[in-house]
PDB file of C-alpha atoms in Angstrom:
ATOM      1  CA  GLY K   1       0.037   0.036   0.041  1.00 80.00           C
ATOM      2  CA  ASP K   2       1.184   3.468  -0.610  1.00 88.00           C
ATOM      3  CA  SER K   3       3.131   4.759   2.937  1.00 93.00           C
ATOM      4  CA  VAL K   4       4.833   8.074   3.961  1.00 96.00           C
ATOM      5  CA  THR K   5       7.743   7.693   6.942  1.00 97.00           C
ATOM      6  CA  GLN K   6       9.622  10.312   8.079  1.00 97.00           C
ATOM      7  CA  THR K   7      12.644  11.401  10.571  1.00 95.00           C
ATOM      8  CA  GLU K   8      11.095  10.250  13.775  1.00 92.00           C
ATOM      9  CA  GLY K   9      11.178  13.049  16.784  1.00 91.00           C
ATOM     10  CA  PRO K  10      11.448  14.650  18.856  1.00 96.00           C
ATOM     11  CA  VAL K  11      14.297  16.801  16.575  1.00 97.00           C
ATOM     12  CA  THR K  12      15.700  19.880  18.728  1.00 97.00           C
ATOM     13  CA  VAL K  13      17.728  22.379  17.246  1.00 97.00           C
ATOM     14  CA  SER K  14      19.127  25.935  18.506  1.00 97.00           C
ATOM     15  CA  GLU K  15      17.945  28.785  17.082  1.00 97.00           C
ATOM     16  CA  SER K  16      19.570  29.885  13.777  1.00 97.00           C
ATOM     17  CA  GLU K  17      20.532  26.378  13.037  1.00 97.00           C
ATOM     18  CA  SER K  18      19.682  24.540   9.978  1.00 98.00           C
ATOM     19  CA  LEU K  19      16.953  22.033  10.014  1.00 98.00           C
ATOM     20  CA  ILE K  20      16.162  18.847   7.927  1.00 98.00           C
ATOM     21  CA  ILE K  21      13.728  16.219   8.138  1.00 98.00           C
ATOM     22  CA  ASN K  22      13.360  13.564   6.409  1.00 98.00           C
ATOM     23  CA  CYS K  23      10.775  12.197   4.366  1.00 98.00           C
ATOM     24  CA  THR K  24      10.434   9.151   1.547  1.00 97.00           C
ATOM     25  CA  TYR K  25       7.027   7.808   0.477  1.00 96.00           C
ATOM     26  CA  SER K  26       5.997   4.709  -1.525  1.00 93.00           C
ATOM     27  CA  ALA K  27       3.022   5.470  -3.891  1.00 89.00           C
ATOM     28  CA  THR K  28       2.220   1.965  -5.431  1.00 83.00           C
ATOM     29  CA  SER K  29      -1.252   2.519  -5.678  1.00 79.00           C
ATOM     30  CA  ILE K  30      -0.755   5.797  -7.223  1.00 79.00           C
ATOM     31  CA  ALA K  31      -0.853   6.887 -10.870  1.00 74.00           C
ATOM     32  CA  TYR K  32       0.286  10.718 -10.130  1.00 78.00           C
ATOM     33  CA  PRO K  33       1.733  11.295  -6.877  1.00 87.00           C
ATOM     34  CA  ASN K  34       1.713  14.759  -5.365  1.00 89.00           C
ATOM     35  CA  LEU K  35       3.288  15.728  -2.189  1.00 94.00           C
ATOM     36  CA  PHE K  36       2.846  18.324   0.905  1.00 95.00           C
ATOM     37  CA  TRP K  37       4.475  19.366   4.191  1.00 97.00           C
ATOM     38  CA  TYR K  38       1.665  20.188   6.563  1.00 96.00           C
ATOM     39  CA  VAL K  39       2.704  21.613  10.181  1.00 97.00           C
ATOM     40  CA  ARG K  40       0.252  21.859  13.207  1.00 95.00           C
ATOM     41  CA  TYR K  41       1.439  25.197  15.255  1.00 94.00           C
ATOM     42  CA  PRO K  42       0.887  23.945  19.530  1.00 91.00           C
ATOM     43  CA  GLY K  43      -2.723  25.049  19.641  1.00 85.00           C
ATOM     44  CA  GLU K  44      -3.916  25.387  16.134  1.00 87.00           C
ATOM     45  CA  GLY K  45      -4.573  23.296  13.791  1.00 88.00           C
ATOM     46  CA  LEU K  46      -2.920  21.414  11.068  1.00 93.00           C
ATOM     47  CA  GLN K  47      -2.300  23.858   8.115  1.00 93.00           C
ATOM     48  CA  LEU K  48      -0.737  23.612   4.898  1.00 93.00           C
ATOM     49  CA  LEU K  49       2.957  24.922   4.984  1.00 97.00           C
ATOM     50  CA  LEU K  50       3.814  23.626   0.955  1.00 96.00           C
ATOM     51  CA  LYS K  51       2.640  21.153  -1.375  1.00 94.00           C
ATOM     52  CA  VAL K  52       4.525  20.187  -4.917  1.00 94.00           C
ATOM     53  CA  ILE K  53       2.460  18.669  -7.890  1.00 89.00           C
ATOM     54  CA  THR K  54       5.096  17.693 -10.176  1.00 90.00           C
ATOM     55  CA  ALA K  55       8.150  15.375 -10.081  1.00 91.00           C
ATOM     56  CA  GLY K  56      11.602  16.755  -9.967  1.00 94.00           C
ATOM     57  CA  GLN K  57      10.080  20.751  -8.613  1.00 95.00           C
ATOM     58  CA  LYS K  58      10.660  22.119  -5.322  1.00 97.00           C
ATOM     59  CA  GLY K  59       8.273  24.126  -3.179  1.00 96.00           C
ATOM     60  CA  SER K  60       8.577  26.449  -0.908  1.00 97.00           C
ATOM     61  CA  SER K  61       7.406  28.535   2.218  1.00 97.00           C
ATOM     62  CA  ARG K  62       8.137  30.494   5.434  1.00 96.00           C
ATOM     63  CA  GLY K  63      12.243  29.553   4.738  1.00 97.00           C
ATOM     64  CA  PHE K  64      11.144  25.846   4.874  1.00 98.00           C
ATOM     65  CA  GLU K  65      11.744  23.982   1.078  1.00 98.00           C
ATOM     66  CA  ALA K  66      11.361  20.760   0.142  1.00 98.00           C
ATOM     67  CA  THR K  67      11.617  18.987  -3.458  1.00 97.00           C
ATOM     68  CA  TYR K  68      10.246  16.405  -5.492  1.00 96.00           C
ATOM     69  CA  ASN K  69      12.634  13.645  -5.704  1.00 95.00           C
ATOM     70  CA  LYS K  70      10.474  10.609  -7.769  1.00 92.00           C
ATOM     71  CA  GLU K  71      14.371   8.563  -8.173  1.00 93.00           C
ATOM     72  CA  THR K  72      14.779   8.574  -4.490  1.00 95.00           C
ATOM     73  CA  THR K  73      11.314   9.014  -3.806  1.00 94.00           C
ATOM     74  CA  SER K  74      11.725  11.384  -1.300  1.00 96.00           C
ATOM     75  CA  PHE K  75      10.341  15.013   0.082  1.00 97.00           C
ATOM     76  CA  HIS K  76      12.945  16.126   2.333  1.00 98.00           C
ATOM     77  CA  LEU K  77      12.251  19.491   4.070  1.00 98.00           C
ATOM     78  CA  GLN K  78      14.431  21.650   4.981  1.00 98.00           C
ATOM     79  CA  LYS K  79      15.205  25.394   6.694  1.00 98.00           C
ATOM     80  CA  ALA K  80      18.600  26.864   6.716  1.00 98.00           C
ATOM     81  CA  SER K  81      17.710  28.901  10.134  1.00 97.00           C
ATOM     82  CA  VAL K  82      14.873  28.389  12.364  1.00 98.00           C
ATOM     83  CA  GLN K  83      13.143  30.576  14.981  1.00 97.00           C
ATOM     84  CA  GLU K  84      11.338  29.639  17.934  1.00 97.00           C
ATOM     85  CA  SER K  85       8.459  30.054  16.115  1.00 96.00           C
ATOM     86  CA  ASP K  86       9.358  26.686  14.079  1.00 98.00           C
ATOM     87  CA  SER K  87       8.452  25.518  16.412  1.00 97.00           C
ATOM     88  CA  ALA K  88       5.677  22.410  15.980  1.00 97.00           C
ATOM     89  CA  VAL K  89       4.656  19.248  14.443  1.00 97.00           C
ATOM     90  CA  TYR K  90       5.607  18.761  10.339  1.00 98.00           C
ATOM     91  CA  TYR K  91       3.930  15.973   9.089  1.00 97.00           C
ATOM     92  CA  CYS K  92       4.454  14.567   5.179  1.00 97.00           C
ATOM     93  CA  ALA K  93       1.847  13.603   3.038  1.00 95.00           C
ATOM     94  CA  LEU K  94       1.211  12.018  -0.161  1.00 93.00           C
ATOM     95  CA  GLY K  95      -2.073  12.923  -2.291  1.00 89.00           C
ATOM     96  CA  ASP K  96      -3.356  11.559  -5.585  1.00 81.00           C
ATOM     97  CA  LEU K  97      -3.718  13.992  -8.016  1.00 70.00           C
ATOM     98  CA  ALA K  98      -5.853  11.949 -10.391  1.00 70.00           C
ATOM     99  CA  ASN K  99      -8.446  10.484  -7.996  1.00 70.00           C
ATOM    100  CA  SER K 100     -11.177  11.500  -8.902  1.00 65.00           C
ATOM    101  CA  ALA K 101     -13.066  10.581  -5.879  1.00 64.00           C
ATOM    102  CA  GLY K 102     -11.111  12.594  -4.232  1.00 65.00           C
ATOM    103  CA  ASN K 103      -7.691  12.842  -2.702  1.00 68.00           C
ATOM    104  CA  LYS K 104      -7.431  11.228   0.387  1.00 77.00           C
ATOM    105  CA  LEU K 105      -3.716  11.963   1.727  1.00 87.00           C
ATOM    106  CA  THR K 106      -1.657   9.320   3.327  1.00 91.00           C
ATOM    107  CA  PHE K 107       0.164  10.965   6.235  1.00 95.00           C
ATOM    108  CA  GLY K 108       3.455  10.939   8.074  1.00 96.00           C
ATOM    109  CA  ILE K 109       2.990  10.080  11.675  1.00 95.00           C
ATOM    110  CA  GLY K 110       4.868  13.672  12.519  1.00 96.00           C
ATOM    111  CA  THR K 111       8.162  14.995  13.705  1.00 97.00           C
ATOM    112  CA  ARG K 112       7.900  17.583  16.200  1.00 97.00           C
ATOM    113  CA  VAL K 113      10.761  20.221  16.281  1.00 98.00           C
ATOM    114  CA  LEU K 114      11.703  22.178  19.320  1.00 97.00           C
ATOM    115  CA  VAL K 115      13.469  25.171  18.656  1.00 97.00           C
ATOM    116  CA  ARG K 116      15.757  26.275  21.514  1.00 96.00           C
ATOM    117  CA  PRO K 117      16.091  29.968  22.435  1.00 93.00           C
TER     118      PRO K 117
ATOM    119  CA  ASN O   1      -5.688  30.504   8.736  1.00 62.00           C
ATOM    120  CA  SER O   2      -8.341  27.179   8.141  1.00 66.00           C
ATOM    121  CA  LYS O   3     -12.257  28.628   8.294  1.00 88.00           C
ATOM    122  CA  VAL O   4     -13.106  25.305   9.002  1.00 94.00           C
ATOM    123  CA  ILE O   5     -14.997  25.179  12.551  1.00 95.00           C
ATOM    124  CA  GLN O   6     -14.971  21.717  14.429  1.00 96.00           C
ATOM    125  CA  THR O   7     -17.198  21.526  17.675  1.00 96.00           C
ATOM    126  CA  PRO O   8     -16.765  20.296  20.278  1.00 97.00           C
ATOM    127  CA  ARG O   9     -13.306  20.567  21.196  1.00 95.00           C
ATOM    128  CA  TYR O  10     -13.339  17.809  23.482  1.00 97.00           C
ATOM    129  CA  LEU O  11     -15.869  15.348  23.731  1.00 97.00           C
ATOM    130  CA  VAL O  12     -16.069  12.438  26.316  1.00 97.00           C
ATOM    131  CA  LYS O  13     -18.072   9.784  26.251  1.00 97.00           C
ATOM    132  CA  GLY O  14     -18.712   6.150  28.338  1.00 96.00           C
ATOM    133  CA  GLN O  15     -18.533   2.690  26.332  1.00 96.00           C
ATOM    134  CA  GLY O  16     -21.317   1.878  24.294  1.00 94.00           C
ATOM    135  CA  GLN O  17     -22.896   5.299  24.319  1.00 96.00           C
ATOM    136  CA  LYS O  18     -23.199   7.454  21.307  1.00 96.00           C
ATOM    137  CA  ALA O  19     -20.646  10.680  20.152  1.00 97.00           C
ATOM    138  CA  LYS O  20     -21.727  12.813  17.490  1.00 97.00           C
ATOM    139  CA  MET O  21     -19.176  16.246  16.281  1.00 98.00           C
ATOM    140  CA  ARG O  22     -19.663  18.245  13.718  1.00 98.00           C
ATOM    141  CA  CYS O  23     -17.379  19.876  11.129  1.00 97.00           C
ATOM    142  CA  ILE O  24     -18.739  23.098   8.837  1.00 96.00           C
ATOM    143  CA  PRO O  25     -16.415  23.355   5.704  1.00 94.00           C
ATOM    144  CA  GLU O  26     -14.476  26.235   4.536  1.00 92.00           C
ATOM    145  CA  LYS O  27     -16.910  28.594   2.495  1.00 90.00           C
ATOM    146  CA  GLY O  28     -17.225  26.887  -1.367  1.00 88.00           C
ATOM    147  CA  HIS O  29     -15.716  23.971  -0.569  1.00 90.00           C
ATOM    148  CA  PRO O  30     -18.131  21.135  -1.652  1.00 89.00           C
ATOM    149  CA  VAL O  31     -15.724  18.755  -0.738  1.00 91.00           C
ATOM    150  CA  VAL O  32     -15.585  17.428   3.331  1.00 93.00           C
ATOM    151  CA  PHE O  33     -13.140  14.826   4.610  1.00 93.00           C
ATOM    152  CA  TRP O  34     -13.006  13.605   7.880  1.00 95.00           C
ATOM    153  CA  TYR O  35      -9.623  11.788   9.203  1.00 95.00           C
ATOM    154  CA  GLN O  36      -9.388  10.172  12.542  1.00 95.00           C
ATOM    155  CA  GLN O  37      -5.804  10.710  14.771  1.00 96.00           C
ATOM    156  CA  ASN O  38      -5.136   7.900  16.947  1.00 95.00           C
ATOM    157  CA  LYS O  39      -2.412   8.359  20.174  1.00 93.00           C
ATOM    158  CA  ASN O  40       0.640   7.403  18.197  1.00 91.00           C
ATOM    159  CA  ASN O  41      -0.421  10.100  15.327  1.00 91.00           C
ATOM    160  CA  GLU O  42      -1.527   7.571  12.648  1.00 93.00           C
ATOM    161  CA  PHE O  43      -3.938   8.999  10.671  1.00 94.00           C
ATOM    162  CA  LYS O  44      -6.752   7.560   9.309  1.00 92.00           C
ATOM    163  CA  PHE O  45      -8.910   8.583   6.538  1.00 91.00           C
ATOM    164  CA  LEU O  46     -12.904   7.405   7.595  1.00 92.00           C
ATOM    165  CA  ILE O  47     -15.004   9.084   4.698  1.00 91.00           C
ATOM    166  CA  ASN O  48     -15.606  12.289   1.994  1.00 90.00           C
ATOM    167  CA  PHE O  49     -18.078  13.899   0.662  1.00 90.00           C
ATOM    168  CA  GLN O  50     -18.816  16.127  -1.803  1.00 89.00           C
ATOM    169  CA  ASN O  51     -21.836  18.349  -0.948  1.00 86.00           C
ATOM    170  CA  GLN O  52     -24.347  15.441   0.397  1.00 88.00           C
ATOM    171  CA  GLU O  53     -22.871  12.126  -1.523  1.00 91.00           C
ATOM    172  CA  VAL O  54     -20.252  10.158   0.081  1.00 90.00           C
ATOM    173  CA  LEU O  55     -17.484   9.613  -2.468  1.00 87.00           C
ATOM    174  CA  GLN O  56     -15.445   7.495  -0.737  1.00 86.00           C
ATOM    175  CA  GLN O  57     -15.593   5.584   3.115  1.00 86.00           C
ATOM    176  CA  ILE O  58     -13.423   2.395   4.602  1.00 85.00           C
ATOM    177  CA  ASP O  59     -15.237  -0.154   6.175  1.00 81.00           C
ATOM    178  CA  MET O  60     -15.222   0.713   9.382  1.00 72.00           C
ATOM    179  CA  THR O  61     -17.389   4.117   8.717  1.00 68.00           C
ATOM    180  CA  GLU O  62     -20.059   2.293   6.971  1.00 70.00           C
ATOM    181  CA  LYS O  63     -20.462  -0.420  10.219  1.00 81.00           C
ATOM    182  CA  ARG O  64     -20.178   1.834  13.209  1.00 87.00           C
ATOM    183  CA  PHE O  65     -20.257   5.127  11.838  1.00 91.00           C
ATOM    184  CA  SER O  66     -22.739   7.414  10.576  1.00 90.00           C
ATOM    185  CA  ALA O  67     -21.838  10.922   8.559  1.00 92.00           C
ATOM    186  CA  GLU O  68     -23.638  12.866   6.773  1.00 93.00           C
ATOM    187  CA  CYS O  69     -23.516  16.801   5.072  1.00 94.00           C
ATOM    188  CA  PRO O  70     -26.577  17.578   4.693  1.00 92.00           C
ATOM    189  CA  SER O  71     -27.273  20.868   2.268  1.00 88.00           C
ATOM    190  CA  ASN O  72     -27.133  24.423   4.326  1.00 85.00           C
ATOM    191  CA  SER O  73     -26.440  22.446   7.927  1.00 91.00           C
ATOM    192  CA  PRO O  74     -23.368  21.855   9.486  1.00 95.00           C
ATOM    193  CA  CYS O  75     -21.515  18.244   8.142  1.00 96.00           C
ATOM    194  CA  SER O  76     -21.528  15.766  11.277  1.00 97.00           C
ATOM    195  CA  LEU O  77     -19.688  12.154  12.255  1.00 96.00           C
ATOM    196  CA  GLU O  78     -21.322   9.895  14.532  1.00 96.00           C
ATOM    197  CA  ILE O  79     -19.997   6.842  16.371  1.00 95.00           C
ATOM    198  CA  GLN O  80     -23.393   5.264  16.953  1.00 94.00           C
ATOM    199  CA  SER O  81     -21.746   3.090  20.009  1.00 93.00           C
ATOM    200  CA  SER O  82     -18.474   3.695  21.082  1.00 94.00           C
ATOM    201  CA  GLU O  83     -15.691   1.934  21.908  1.00 94.00           C
ATOM    202  CA  ALA O  84     -12.095   2.497  23.621  1.00 94.00           C
ATOM    203  CA  GLY O  85     -10.495   2.161  20.764  1.00 93.00           C
ATOM    204  CA  ASP O  86     -12.415   5.169  19.215  1.00 95.00           C
ATOM    205  CA  SER O  87     -10.554   7.190  21.972  1.00 97.00           C
ATOM    206  CA  ALA O  88      -8.175   9.474  18.977  1.00 97.00           C
ATOM    207  CA  LEU O  89      -8.362  13.485  17.526  1.00 97.00           C
ATOM    208  CA  TYR O  90     -11.220  13.425  15.010  1.00 97.00           C
ATOM    209  CA  LEU O  91     -10.114  15.857  12.263  1.00 97.00           C
ATOM    210  CA  CYS O  92     -12.884  17.800   9.560  1.00 96.00           C
ATOM    211  CA  ALA O  93     -10.689  19.087   6.026  1.00 94.00           C
ATOM    212  CA  SER O  94     -12.457  20.916   3.026  1.00 92.00           C
ATOM    213  CA  SER O  95     -11.341  21.151  -0.282  1.00 89.00           C
ATOM    214  CA  LEU O  96     -12.426  23.247  -3.379  1.00 85.00           C
ATOM    215  CA  THR O  97     -12.877  19.971  -5.626  1.00 76.00           C
ATOM    216  CA  SER O  98     -12.249  16.535  -4.856  1.00 64.00           C
ATOM    217  CA  SER O  99      -8.837  16.211  -7.492  1.00 64.00           C
ATOM    218  CA  GLN O 100      -7.559  19.701  -5.682  1.00 61.00           C
ATOM    219  CA  ASN O 101      -5.509  18.287  -2.728  1.00 66.00           C
ATOM    220  CA  THR O 102      -5.125  21.114  -0.951  1.00 83.00           C
ATOM    221  CA  LEU O 103      -6.991  20.212   2.273  1.00 88.00           C
ATOM    222  CA  TYR O 104      -7.942  23.110   5.157  1.00 91.00           C
ATOM    223  CA  PHE O 105      -8.188  21.176   8.261  1.00 93.00           C
ATOM    224  CA  GLY O 106     -10.100  22.567  11.841  1.00 94.00           C
ATOM    225  CA  ALA O 107      -8.885  21.966  14.672  1.00 93.00           C
ATOM    226  CA  GLY O 108     -10.214  19.196  15.760  1.00 95.00           C
ATOM    227  CA  THR O 109     -12.520  17.232  18.002  1.00 97.00           C
ATOM    228  CA  ARG O 110     -10.756  15.378  20.931  1.00 97.00           C
ATOM    229  CA  LEU O 111     -12.714  12.090  21.678  1.00 98.00           C
ATOM    230  CA  SER O 112     -11.966  10.316  25.081  1.00 97.00           C
ATOM    231  CA  VAL O 113     -14.346   6.964  25.359  1.00 97.00           C
ATOM    232  CA  LEU O 114     -13.463   5.451  29.076  1.00 95.00           C
TER     233      LEU O 114
END
């Protein structure tokens, strides 16, 4: 079946350090996989951070970047310099653009990131 | 910020009781999803709708859960007879089209079954 595996947390980094959260996927039943990063900040709901529909493309938002790599089936999330406000749980997710019955995303289990001041 | 509204935020039920939660999707979004996130942070898709019609649902949802998205009323998800294993965060999400997969999530309803 389809699955997403991501870095096990918690990941603790100091402010201004770089961050990378690994995400790999398996899309055995999906014709046109597309990839997402969602984030849940403390006390808030899940929200979209970035998405990439096409293999080889890069998505970016709020200083975060992720490149959809079809060869390595990866979609790692990176930020060059984190801030305390980046403390959150990050979820990698896999979707099927061609599913006309409605896309049901497959999520990873999330990576908790703690940024020390 | 998402404008998907879920109520209640917390729900406590005894085993065998009904548990009902509601969701108002983002304005103009005809597609609604329900997910269950368990204590291990694993997501499970339950059901989705386009307007009032069910698009897909899993077997568990067919048997013990009932869900609807009536016209001009909040969507709802109801567990007919709660079990301890149903304790989880229930997330509602909406999207503009069935194939446009940016889902906008509500804050969730946390159900505890004692």
